[in-house]
Every structure is written in structure tokens, then in C-alpha cells.
């Protein structure tokens, strides 16, 4: 899997209330959620984000609630992947479960600037900063998760394992 | 010039309403005349006061005519369910601070319970509220009516309003209400008889043995719904019961009024109250009224006990007596909203809240609850609701795909027990 | 005052346009939380016709049966109509509080028999003379002249401006 | 080699002798839960799988607690999805309005979760049940859908940090202050992916309610689960309400920890978490002139009867400041009834507070007390992120019920000592 996009960069501890405020949790409509993605820290995010764009953040991205609405709103808004120093635990599994690629990269938001053009090659574990002309190696996912990611989502994984 | 001796029976041929308006206009005025009248009290609630404040500011004034005669009561969306409302509440609190008027903040209760209970109004008064059910206080032998925000803003500034003196329709309810039949059933029956605009622009005088038998609270239920027949005022006679009620509240210096024997009425309707059954207003108009005999068995998803119509201690007591030792049907959500903090406290001390909670009800904080669809129990699509409220318009409870039925507390609680519209008479010995 | 615009009519689920209540004019979903009147206006009558706001041209006229505006005292109802660009409402009768609120806000209401007016008809209304000209169908309807007090409020631009101008009530 | 409680519970469910931190496992779940925010997505995903039935209708808990009673059409429709699903699949632990309470207070109270369980919930504060000696953690909706289908969840076995809490708490210092202090010390990602084991003489002297407060906030330090060694206090609590048999697990003396942190609470002061992170904590003696518009006492963190008793003790015979809207939200109908019968409601109402029916309500900015622009609240809840309780430009401070009640009286953040 390979994607290219421009970077929206944020700081440490971006929480789920910032990714999708609770006032919108009275719906599970994916398009509706995407409209309000990142609204409380970046009011125009949903308007300016383009398909394939990449979110880069510091440590503990997605801390807070278990709402799957958070990775869903990011994915449906068109973001291709999130690169961060570290991810909060529940956000991490939610993203994997719904098929939103996330990449742990040490000091990600120091290495990458807002607006940089990035190419991500998941299979070979490489993040290329096309703007700065630098390459970063990323750790591959453990085999179990690889299996999950390859099936597209946890639901697909369950489907296929139920059939076998 | 007006002379207060005229408040008693006189030879002038005036109705109670004409007398009250004459006194406030300072001259004798009769039906059809437009007058400027002094007002005794004016208030708004959180759904209307934002516009009151806008109008007030637009008029370029800083002071109200009398800060002890103006109030804002937060009751429609309390505690606030959404930022938009929170911002309006904040704006109201700031306005109150600037002008020094009376504020009842969230949790105090519904305006139409608080205004009479706190003694802000009394017999003979003329009162305006930026809420259509302001006609409630006619049960205290006075004129009170709902107006828009700009009207109320003007009244708060000038201490006056312009009014067209209405013609009066007299309703005489003879006989006694049967067991299981309450003032709510009587007013629903009357609205069904005259229709939703049967008294538009008019004053309604409710009299007769059945009215005399009612408590002051039960009378308020009737005057509260005068607006549902389009009326400007609902009004009732002064009697011993009201005198005792006022005494208990420590309300003095009032001017009771009587209609003259030769007063002119537009119409006089007479009914036999003893023939009335429990009634239900079916969706989506208040005058779409049916006897319980014809509609019982209709499936119910949600039941609501409360509001300015039927959220008083007497209403909660009637409901709790039926509910005691029973459970709410598991397919019904039952919501109870006591009309004020005092009523909540009294209900708690009498063990009523315990009965509700043990039966499976959700008791919400004092206020309008889910009546106006701002929060606290909005139904989902296609659901049937039975409520003690006063309006069943499409969308009233926040969802235009739900179906609202109106009935007495006894009928509502019986229906909550059965999961379908039920006859309360079967629950009374 | 002369007003001109196309007629809009609505049909309630029960098949007529009597008793169009304030919840239809502007639903409680919006009116309790919204302070932006232009925003409020976009939801006007939406439960009866979700495209209504989009189809309004400035000056257009709402036409209905009896007891238009029954229900709540909320001024948000006439405000939403005014901000949507409607110049007046013609109905067989109006609910009391809505009637006051409209004139207070400077929105003229006209009472007459509306049976012959159809959706889309172009209407010309002379408030002083009490005549509606149906320009599409080429006939006139007479209506009872608006009481002097109301006309005064309209000419002053509503109760707020009346108050500003006269420093209080001045209707005699 | 020695194992921690968490490792023992996981290996017991795998029917294996041991598990190692870092290992990926697929394990049977005893109770899976979701609420009106997370269940609709889980149900949609579950339906997409096209299965005839759920894995076990007695092991699923659906608790529509976030927006009850429903505040608008959307939330009513969300709740209806749960109701319809519960009826279709005959879900035993479904609680509709009137019976519904805040899930993490309701399920222990009803004995639905017990010691030794693996409890997985689509709510981040599912870690609360560690107080009962269970392994419990929050996940997302897809995970819940998968568990409803298969009864299993995938997990990475966490490393464990051991917290040894020693000393006697001062008057007016409570479990909430301990956990706020810990989060302040290690940060909001201080226990990322890890298990937090709370031990020591202070913890073993705490009642179950207090232990739940502590485990509830493990997630606020990034933890996967919080857990307290079960003891006689646990046993008494469970015996009074359990639905099923329970098993006590305890850490071996040679269990391996990634870190051991000792904390002496003898001199601990009441703690306040400042906006906009739970780790942004201060001693009450360092907090001055923070005036308030609203106080909220409730939530899965501090909405139990013990919390309300503390608040009532402070509020008795006093009035709340007129500027401060004081909301009391008992976490379950049973707590509501108990508080009423014990006379706490009378104290609250006489003081001018407002009592709400059980709901998560304002904690997550859902309803029942939303903040306007520029307003400030002190809450006994667990999170104070930007916009958490309403307008993005409002502020939330976190504290114990005692400090919250004292501050409601004072009109600004205050110590109960000052009242």
C-alpha cells in the first residue's frame, strides 16, 4: 500500500474530543462525522483537507474516549494515514480495526512540517518526505496485525474467519 | 374614570375582563375598544427572552419600569442541552444583572407554576408573559395572557400595553365530574366542542358547579388551556376556596372582580359535566378529542407526566396513587417532571418520587421537561407518546414523525402501566 | 403601502391549510437555540415544504386558510418569515398572539377569503385601500381595512421603532 | 516465573499456564458492553456480518446512558437502535430509560461484572471494573461487533506498572485526589498501553466506590487497565450482588513489573486538574481566584452514593452561590433512590442544587448542563479536554466531590476546610 499527500501537523495529546466533539456523537452517520473532524482545534479542517492528505502529530494521538467515531471521521474526511510519535491505545486499535493506516514514527512532528508532501510505502516500511527530500524507516506491524490490516478491517477479518 | 366599587356586581353590564381592563386603562372600556392599559407583571422564559432582550436593546432603553414587576424564568431547556441554549442562558443572566429584574434560574421550575406560587400575581391583576400559556392565572380571578417578545419588552419598559378588549364566551359546567374524570378531561372536552379556534381573540369565563368543586390547581389546568381554543384570557370567579388559597400564600391587597348580571356575552355554552368520560386528544391537534372508550388499546412508547398544565403536587399525587406497587410496562419510557423545586421536595417528602422511581420512571429536574421537544425525552420516528401536556402539534416534542396524545395524569399513568392507552377508572376503587 | 409577490400555499398532512401552527412555521428544533435570524429563516415552514426557503423570491406572499399561526407566543415565528423575505401573509383568520407579533415586527397580515388564490398566483396588495389584485387570474379581492393602530405600527416599522420614535406608546 | 493479576486473568481465560507481556492473544470475553454512542456503530457492523445470532445473549450489556432521556431526534434514533437490537436478540443486560444508569456504576452495582472476569467495553472508562479484581478495558465499536459475533477479542498482553500507595489520607482527601495526583505525576501517556496495578495499605483501606474512582481514571494516564488486588472488601461487595461465581487472582511476589512507583499520601492535599488535561494538576493550596459558573457532581468517576454523601456533608445547611449552577447527577436509579431516602436530596434541593436523572449528560458535553462561551465548570468527572462540556472556549476543572461541593458554596474553587 502506497499513498501520497500533504501534511496537516498537530501537537501532543490530540484527544478524541478534538478529533470529533461529543456534541456530534448523537449520530453515527459517517459523512456527518467527517464534516466536524478536528473542528475544535482546526475549524476549517474538513473544508481544506484533500483526499490522500496525511495527519502528523506528536505523542499520544487520539487519547481519551473509545469512540470509533474519531478514526471514522478522519478516514471519511479523506485522510489516507496518520503518522504520530505514539498513539493512545484505544485509538490505535480502532484505527486498525476500521482500516485507517497509522504509523508510529519517533519525533514525527519535529521531522515533518505542516504542508510537507509525504509519500508512505506501507509494505516496505518507508516514509518519504518529498518536500524535504528525506526518508524515514518505519517498523512493520507485528504479523497478527498485518493479517488484520490485509483483510481491510476487523469485520472483514471476522467474516473470513467465520467462513473458514 | 374608573371606580373600584364597580368591581362588585354593578349596573354597568360589564364582564370580569372588561372590569379588569377598565381599571388598568383608567376608564371604562368595553368589548372591541382598543386601549392602553397598565400592567402588573411581565415576564419571559428562555425560549422567548433572547428576543425580548434584543427588542429591549433596540429600543435604546436601559431601565425597566419596575424591576420587581419584571422577571425571566429559565424553564424550557434546563439544564441546557446544547451550546446555543447555553449562550442564550448566559445572555439572559447578564441582562438580569444589568436591569435588576427577577430571575429564576434553571431548576426552580416552570414559569406558570412559579408565577402564581411565588405570589407575583393576584386577583384583579393584568399580567403579560412571553409564553402562550400565560392565560393559566385566570384561575386566580385575573387577566393574564401570552404575548410575543417585543410586546413584553415594550411592557417591561413602559409598564403598559395596548389591548383590544375581547368579547367574552361563558362556559357553564353543571353537575359533578365522575370518579376518574378530572379538570384536564373537562377542558379537553370543551376544546373538542368549540375547536382549536373556537375562542380566537375572545375571553373565556369558566363557571358552574363542576368548576366550583375544583381545587385552585385543577382550575389552573383549565385556564392554562384556554389558548388551545384560541382565547386571549381564561378567567374564573373569586370564591372561598381562592380566598383560602391566597391566605395560605400570604397574598393580600388584591381586587376581586365579579361579572355583572347584565354583562354581555358573545355566547353562553352549557354542559353537563357528569356525562364526561376521561378524554384523549389524538394527534396532531388539541381539538381532535376522543372519549377513552373509543381509543383505549392504542399502543404507547413513551408517557410524560408534568408541565404547566399537569405538573403540580395534586397531579403527581393522583398518578402515584395509581402507580403504587405497580411497574411501568417495560416497553414504555415514563418521564416525570415536577413543575417546581418546591413540588419536587413535597413529592419527595410524601414518598411520591420513590413510587415513580421504583416503578421505573425517570424523574427529571423541574422545568418544562420534554413538552417542547428541546431535550429530556424526544421520541423517535413513528413512536406514540401520551402526555399530560397541553399541545400535541406535529413535531411538538422535537420529532415531527412522532404521535402525541394528551390526557389527564390518571390516564397517562394508567397507560404507562399497560403499554397502551388505558382507562384510569379501572384503577380506582 | 403596496406589496407584490407570488403566492405560496402549503398543505398539511390532513389535507388542508387551516391551523398552520407556529411549530410548522419554525420548529422547536431551531427556535430555542438559534439567535441568528438569517439562519433561522432557512428553516421556515420546512416541515411542510423542505424546499420552501430556496424557492422564495423577495416580496413573496404566504396564503393560507383559517387560524394561521396558532400555538406558541414565540416571536421567532414571524421573525423567520420576515427574514425569509416574505412581504405579507393572507389568510382567512390568524391566531391572536401571532397576529400581534407580526404587526409588532412590521409584517402585515391580511384577513380575507383565500379560496380563490392558488399557489404561484402573482398578487398585488394595497394595504390602505384594502384590495388584493390577482394579476395572474385577473380578479380583485376586497379585505377589511387594517385597523389604524396596526397601520401606524407598520408605518413606524414595528413596535420597536414606534417606541423609539414616540418614546413609548402613541396610538391615540 | 511470577505473574501479575492481569497476566493471570488473561492466561486463565486462555487455559494456559502463562502469558508474556507483548504477546498477541485472542481470548474469551465474559462481558462485552456498549452504550448509546458506541453501540449503534457496533450493531451496524454486526448486522453486516450476516449472522443469525449473537455469541451469548447473557454476556452482552447495552446501556444507553450518554443521552438519556433523549435530547433530540438523533439521540432518540440512536437509543432506538439499541432497543430494537436488544429485543431482537433477547439481550439480558439491556437497560432502558428509568432503569438506566451510568454504565460503569450500573454494571458493578447489579453484579453483572465480577472478579476474575475479562470485561471489554466500547467506552474508554471500562477500566473501572479493575476495582473488582477483573481485567477490563475500553475498545471501539468494531471490536464490540466482533465480540458479539465470536465471544473473543484480540489483545496485546500489557506490561504492568505497580503503584504502591502508602499512608493515611487526611480529612477531605479522597481516592479522586490520589488518582489525579498520579496522573499529574506520570502524565496523560505515562502508562500508555500498560496495566496499572494499585496496591499498598492506602488502597486496601479504601471502599469499593473509591477503588472504582481510581481504576476509572487509569485511561487518563493512557493505561490499558487499572486493577486492585481483590480482598475481603471486594468479597463483601461481590457477595451482596454477584450474578455469577467469581475468582480472585493475586500477583505473585516475584511478578515482573515494568516499573514500581511508590507514593506517600500522608501529606497529600486535595488536587485540582486545570484545563485542558487531567494531568495538569495542582494542590488546592496553590489554587486562587478561580470563579465558577457551574459545578457538576456525578459521572462514572464520582456519581456513587458515597460521593453524594460526601457532597451532602459539605452542603448540609448551606446554600450554593447564586452564580453557580450546581448539578447533582446520581449515577444509577438505585443510587438516586438511596440518596433520596437518606435525605441527601433534601439537602441538595434546600441548598439550591439541581438533581438530574442518571445520565452521563454534561460530562461529555452531551446535554443536561452545557457550558456557554467563556464559562467555567468544576466537575467530579474524569476529563477536561478542550470543549469537553460545551463551547470550545469554555473550561473544565476536575476535583473530588468534597471540593466540588465546597466550591459551589464559595462560588470559586475552594477547599472544604474553608467552609
mmCIF file of C-alpha atoms in Angstrom, chain A residues 10-158:
data_model
loop_
_atom_site.group_PDB
_atom_site.id
_atom_site.type_symbol
_atom_site.label_atom_id
_atom_site.label_comp_id
_atom_site.label_asym_id
_atom_site.label_seq_id
_atom_site.Cartn_x
_atom_site.Cartn_y
_atom_site.Cartn_z
ATOM 1 C CA UNK A 10 -0.626 18.980 15.197
ATOM 2 C CA UNK A 11 0.982 18.723 18.649
ATOM 3 C CA UNK A 12 1.000 16.204 21.505
ATOM 4 C CA UNK A 13 -2.051 14.614 23.134
ATOM 5 C CA UNK A 14 -4.562 15.383 20.391
ATOM 6 C CA UNK A 15 -7.654 13.915 22.089
ATOM 7 C CA UNK A 16 -10.814 12.322 20.775
ATOM 8 C CA UNK A 17 -12.932 15.328 21.803
ATOM 9 C CA UNK A 18 -10.798 17.438 19.484
ATOM 10 C CA UNK A 19 -10.958 14.872 16.686
ATOM 11 C CA UNK A 20 -14.747 14.674 16.943
ATOM 12 C CA UNK A 21 -16.525 16.725 19.660
ATOM 13 C CA UNK A 22 -19.073 14.830 21.757
ATOM 14 C CA UNK A 23 -21.857 17.162 20.697
ATOM 15 C CA UNK A 24 -21.852 15.287 17.388
ATOM 16 C CA UNK A 25 -21.978 11.842 18.976
ATOM 17 C CA UNK A 26 -25.734 11.731 18.709
ATOM 18 C CA UNK A 27 -25.228 10.446 15.185
ATOM 19 C CA UNK A 28 -23.265 7.640 13.601
ATOM 20 C CA UNK A 29 -23.599 8.988 10.060
ATOM 21 C CA UNK A 30 -20.053 8.818 8.713
ATOM 22 C CA UNK A 31 -20.401 11.807 6.371
ATOM 23 C CA UNK A 32 -21.880 13.922 9.165
ATOM 24 C CA UNK A 33 -18.990 12.977 11.461
ATOM 25 C CA UNK A 34 -16.415 13.782 8.763
ATOM 26 C CA UNK A 35 -17.847 17.292 8.429
ATOM 27 C CA UNK A 36 -16.838 18.039 12.034
ATOM 28 C CA UNK A 37 -13.464 16.277 12.048
ATOM 29 C CA UNK A 38 -10.782 18.205 14.052
ATOM 30 C CA UNK A 39 -13.227 21.114 14.326
ATOM 31 C CA UNK A 40 -12.309 22.304 17.830
ATOM 32 C CA UNK A 41 -8.581 22.626 17.099
ATOM 33 C CA UNK A 42 -8.697 23.364 13.372
ATOM 34 C CA UNK A 43 -12.052 24.829 12.468
ATOM 35 C CA UNK A 44 -11.661 24.611 8.671
ATOM 36 C CA UNK A 45 -10.027 21.189 8.568
ATOM 37 C CA UNK A 46 -12.915 19.390 6.870
ATOM 38 C CA UNK A 47 -13.103 22.105 4.221
ATOM 39 C CA UNK A 48 -9.424 22.220 3.337
ATOM 40 C CA UNK A 49 -8.472 18.550 3.612
ATOM 41 C CA UNK A 50 -7.995 16.807 0.262
ATOM 42 C CA UNK A 51 -8.231 13.135 -0.496
ATOM 43 C CA UNK A 52 -4.990 11.404 0.407
ATOM 44 C CA UNK A 53 -3.764 14.075 2.842
ATOM 45 C CA UNK A 54 -1.860 12.987 5.926
ATOM 46 C CA UNK A 55 -2.148 13.959 9.585
ATOM 47 C CA UNK A 56 1.119 14.201 11.521
ATOM 48 C CA UNK A 57 1.178 14.625 15.280
ATOM 49 C CA UNK A 58 3.271 14.261 18.393
ATOM 50 C CA UNK A 59 2.823 11.787 21.178
ATOM 51 C CA UNK A 60 -0.361 10.135 22.466
ATOM 52 C CA UNK A 61 -2.503 10.957 19.429
ATOM 53 C CA UNK A 62 -6.180 10.023 19.988
ATOM 54 C CA UNK A 63 -6.147 9.916 23.772
ATOM 55 C CA UNK A 64 -9.466 9.972 25.555
ATOM 56 C CA UNK A 65 -12.599 8.174 24.674
ATOM 57 C CA UNK A 66 -13.188 4.869 22.921
ATOM 58 C CA UNK A 67 -15.381 6.447 20.258
ATOM 59 C CA UNK A 68 -14.689 4.823 16.907
ATOM 60 C CA UNK A 69 -16.260 7.994 15.530
ATOM 61 C CA UNK A 70 -12.776 9.534 15.859
ATOM 62 C CA UNK A 71 -10.850 7.366 13.351
ATOM 63 C CA UNK A 72 -14.017 7.102 11.225
ATOM 64 C CA UNK A 73 -14.292 10.885 10.902
ATOM 65 C CA UNK A 74 -10.616 11.081 9.932
ATOM 66 C CA UNK A 75 -10.886 8.287 7.385
ATOM 67 C CA UNK A 76 -14.105 9.535 5.794
ATOM 68 C CA UNK A 77 -12.798 13.095 5.579
ATOM 69 C CA UNK A 78 -10.277 11.689 3.060
ATOM 70 C CA UNK A 79 -7.142 11.378 5.182
ATOM 71 C CA UNK A 80 -5.008 8.470 3.958
ATOM 72 C CA UNK A 81 -2.998 7.869 7.127
ATOM 73 C CA UNK A 82 -1.955 9.319 10.478
ATOM 74 C CA UNK A 83 1.709 9.493 11.470
ATOM 75 C CA UNK A 84 2.499 10.192 15.111
ATOM 76 C CA UNK A 85 5.154 9.750 17.740
ATOM 77 C CA UNK A 86 2.805 7.453 19.686
ATOM 78 C CA UNK A 87 -0.909 6.665 19.670
ATOM 79 C CA UNK A 88 -3.319 6.254 22.554
ATOM 80 C CA UNK A 89 -4.222 2.620 22.983
ATOM 81 C CA UNK A 90 -7.911 2.524 22.083
ATOM 82 C CA UNK A 91 -7.453 4.873 19.144
ATOM 83 C CA UNK A 92 -4.680 2.600 17.897
ATOM 84 C CA UNK A 93 -6.882 -0.487 17.832
ATOM 85 C CA UNK A 94 -9.893 1.394 16.492
ATOM 86 C CA UNK A 95 -7.855 2.708 13.569
ATOM 87 C CA UNK A 96 -6.505 -0.736 12.754
ATOM 88 C CA UNK A 97 -9.970 -2.230 13.160
ATOM 89 C CA UNK A 98 -11.599 0.127 10.678
ATOM 90 C CA UNK A 99 -8.693 0.116 8.228
ATOM 91 C CA UNK A 100 -7.228 3.581 8.787
ATOM 92 C CA UNK A 101 -3.466 3.163 8.422
ATOM 93 C CA UNK A 102 -1.492 4.645 11.309
ATOM 94 C CA UNK A 103 2.272 4.853 11.581
ATOM 95 C CA UNK A 104 4.417 5.314 14.639
ATOM 96 C CA UNK A 105 7.433 7.448 13.840
ATOM 97 C CA UNK A 106 9.668 8.812 16.547
ATOM 98 C CA UNK A 107 9.535 12.600 16.859
ATOM 99 C CA UNK A 108 7.239 12.666 13.835
ATOM 100 C CA UNK A 109 6.112 16.243 14.240
ATOM 101 C CA UNK A 110 9.651 17.513 14.588
ATOM 102 C CA UNK A 111 10.792 15.755 11.448
ATOM 103 C CA UNK A 112 7.807 16.714 9.324
ATOM 104 C CA UNK A 113 6.434 20.220 8.842
ATOM 105 C CA UNK A 114 2.955 21.461 8.131
ATOM 106 C CA UNK A 115 2.293 21.348 4.387
ATOM 107 C CA UNK A 116 5.121 18.913 3.536
ATOM 108 C CA UNK A 117 4.374 16.441 0.792
ATOM 109 C CA UNK A 118 4.776 12.892 2.050
ATOM 110 C CA UNK A 119 4.826 9.511 0.381
ATOM 111 C CA UNK A 120 4.096 6.456 2.516
ATOM 112 C CA UNK A 121 5.063 2.955 1.421
ATOM 113 C CA UNK A 122 3.491 0.638 3.978
ATOM 114 C CA UNK A 123 4.723 -2.627 2.507
ATOM 115 C CA UNK A 124 8.361 -1.595 2.522
ATOM 116 C CA UNK A 125 8.086 0.404 5.740
ATOM 117 C CA UNK A 126 9.258 3.710 4.261
ATOM 118 C CA UNK A 127 8.027 7.281 4.733
ATOM 119 C CA UNK A 128 9.458 9.700 2.135
ATOM 120 C CA UNK A 129 9.345 13.438 2.772
ATOM 121 C CA UNK A 130 9.217 14.685 -0.823
ATOM 122 C CA UNK A 131 9.416 18.329 0.245
ATOM 123 C CA UNK A 132 12.471 17.896 2.433
ATOM 124 C CA UNK A 133 13.846 15.006 0.386
ATOM 125 C CA UNK A 134 14.426 12.722 3.394
ATOM 126 C CA UNK A 135 13.471 9.100 4.022
ATOM 127 C CA UNK A 136 12.437 7.522 7.323
ATOM 128 C CA UNK A 137 12.291 3.836 8.093
ATOM 129 C CA UNK A 138 9.226 2.660 9.984
ATOM 130 C CA UNK A 139 8.747 -0.518 11.984
ATOM 131 C CA UNK A 140 6.494 -3.050 10.270
ATOM 132 C CA UNK A 141 3.337 -4.116 12.084
ATOM 133 C CA UNK A 142 3.514 -7.401 14.005
ATOM 134 C CA UNK A 143 2.259 -10.387 11.936
ATOM 135 C CA UNK A 144 -1.083 -10.592 13.751
ATOM 136 C CA UNK A 145 -1.914 -7.002 12.933
ATOM 137 C CA UNK A 146 -0.607 -7.345 9.439
ATOM 138 C CA UNK A 147 -3.227 -10.055 8.958
ATOM 139 C CA UNK A 148 -5.912 -7.692 10.221
ATOM 140 C CA UNK A 149 -4.730 -4.828 8.036
ATOM 141 C CA UNK A 150 -4.538 -7.022 4.978
ATOM 142 C CA UNK A 151 -8.133 -8.120 5.375
ATOM 143 C CA UNK A 152 -9.187 -4.440 5.265
ATOM 144 C CA UNK A 153 -10.971 -4.272 8.610
ATOM 145 C CA UNK A 154 -11.755 -6.308 11.675
ATOM 146 C CA UNK A 155 -15.199 -7.007 10.270
ATOM 147 C CA UNK A 156 -13.748 -8.499 7.100
ATOM 148 C CA UNK A 157 -11.337 -10.488 9.218
ATOM 149 C CA UNK A 158 -14.200 -11.911 11.315
#
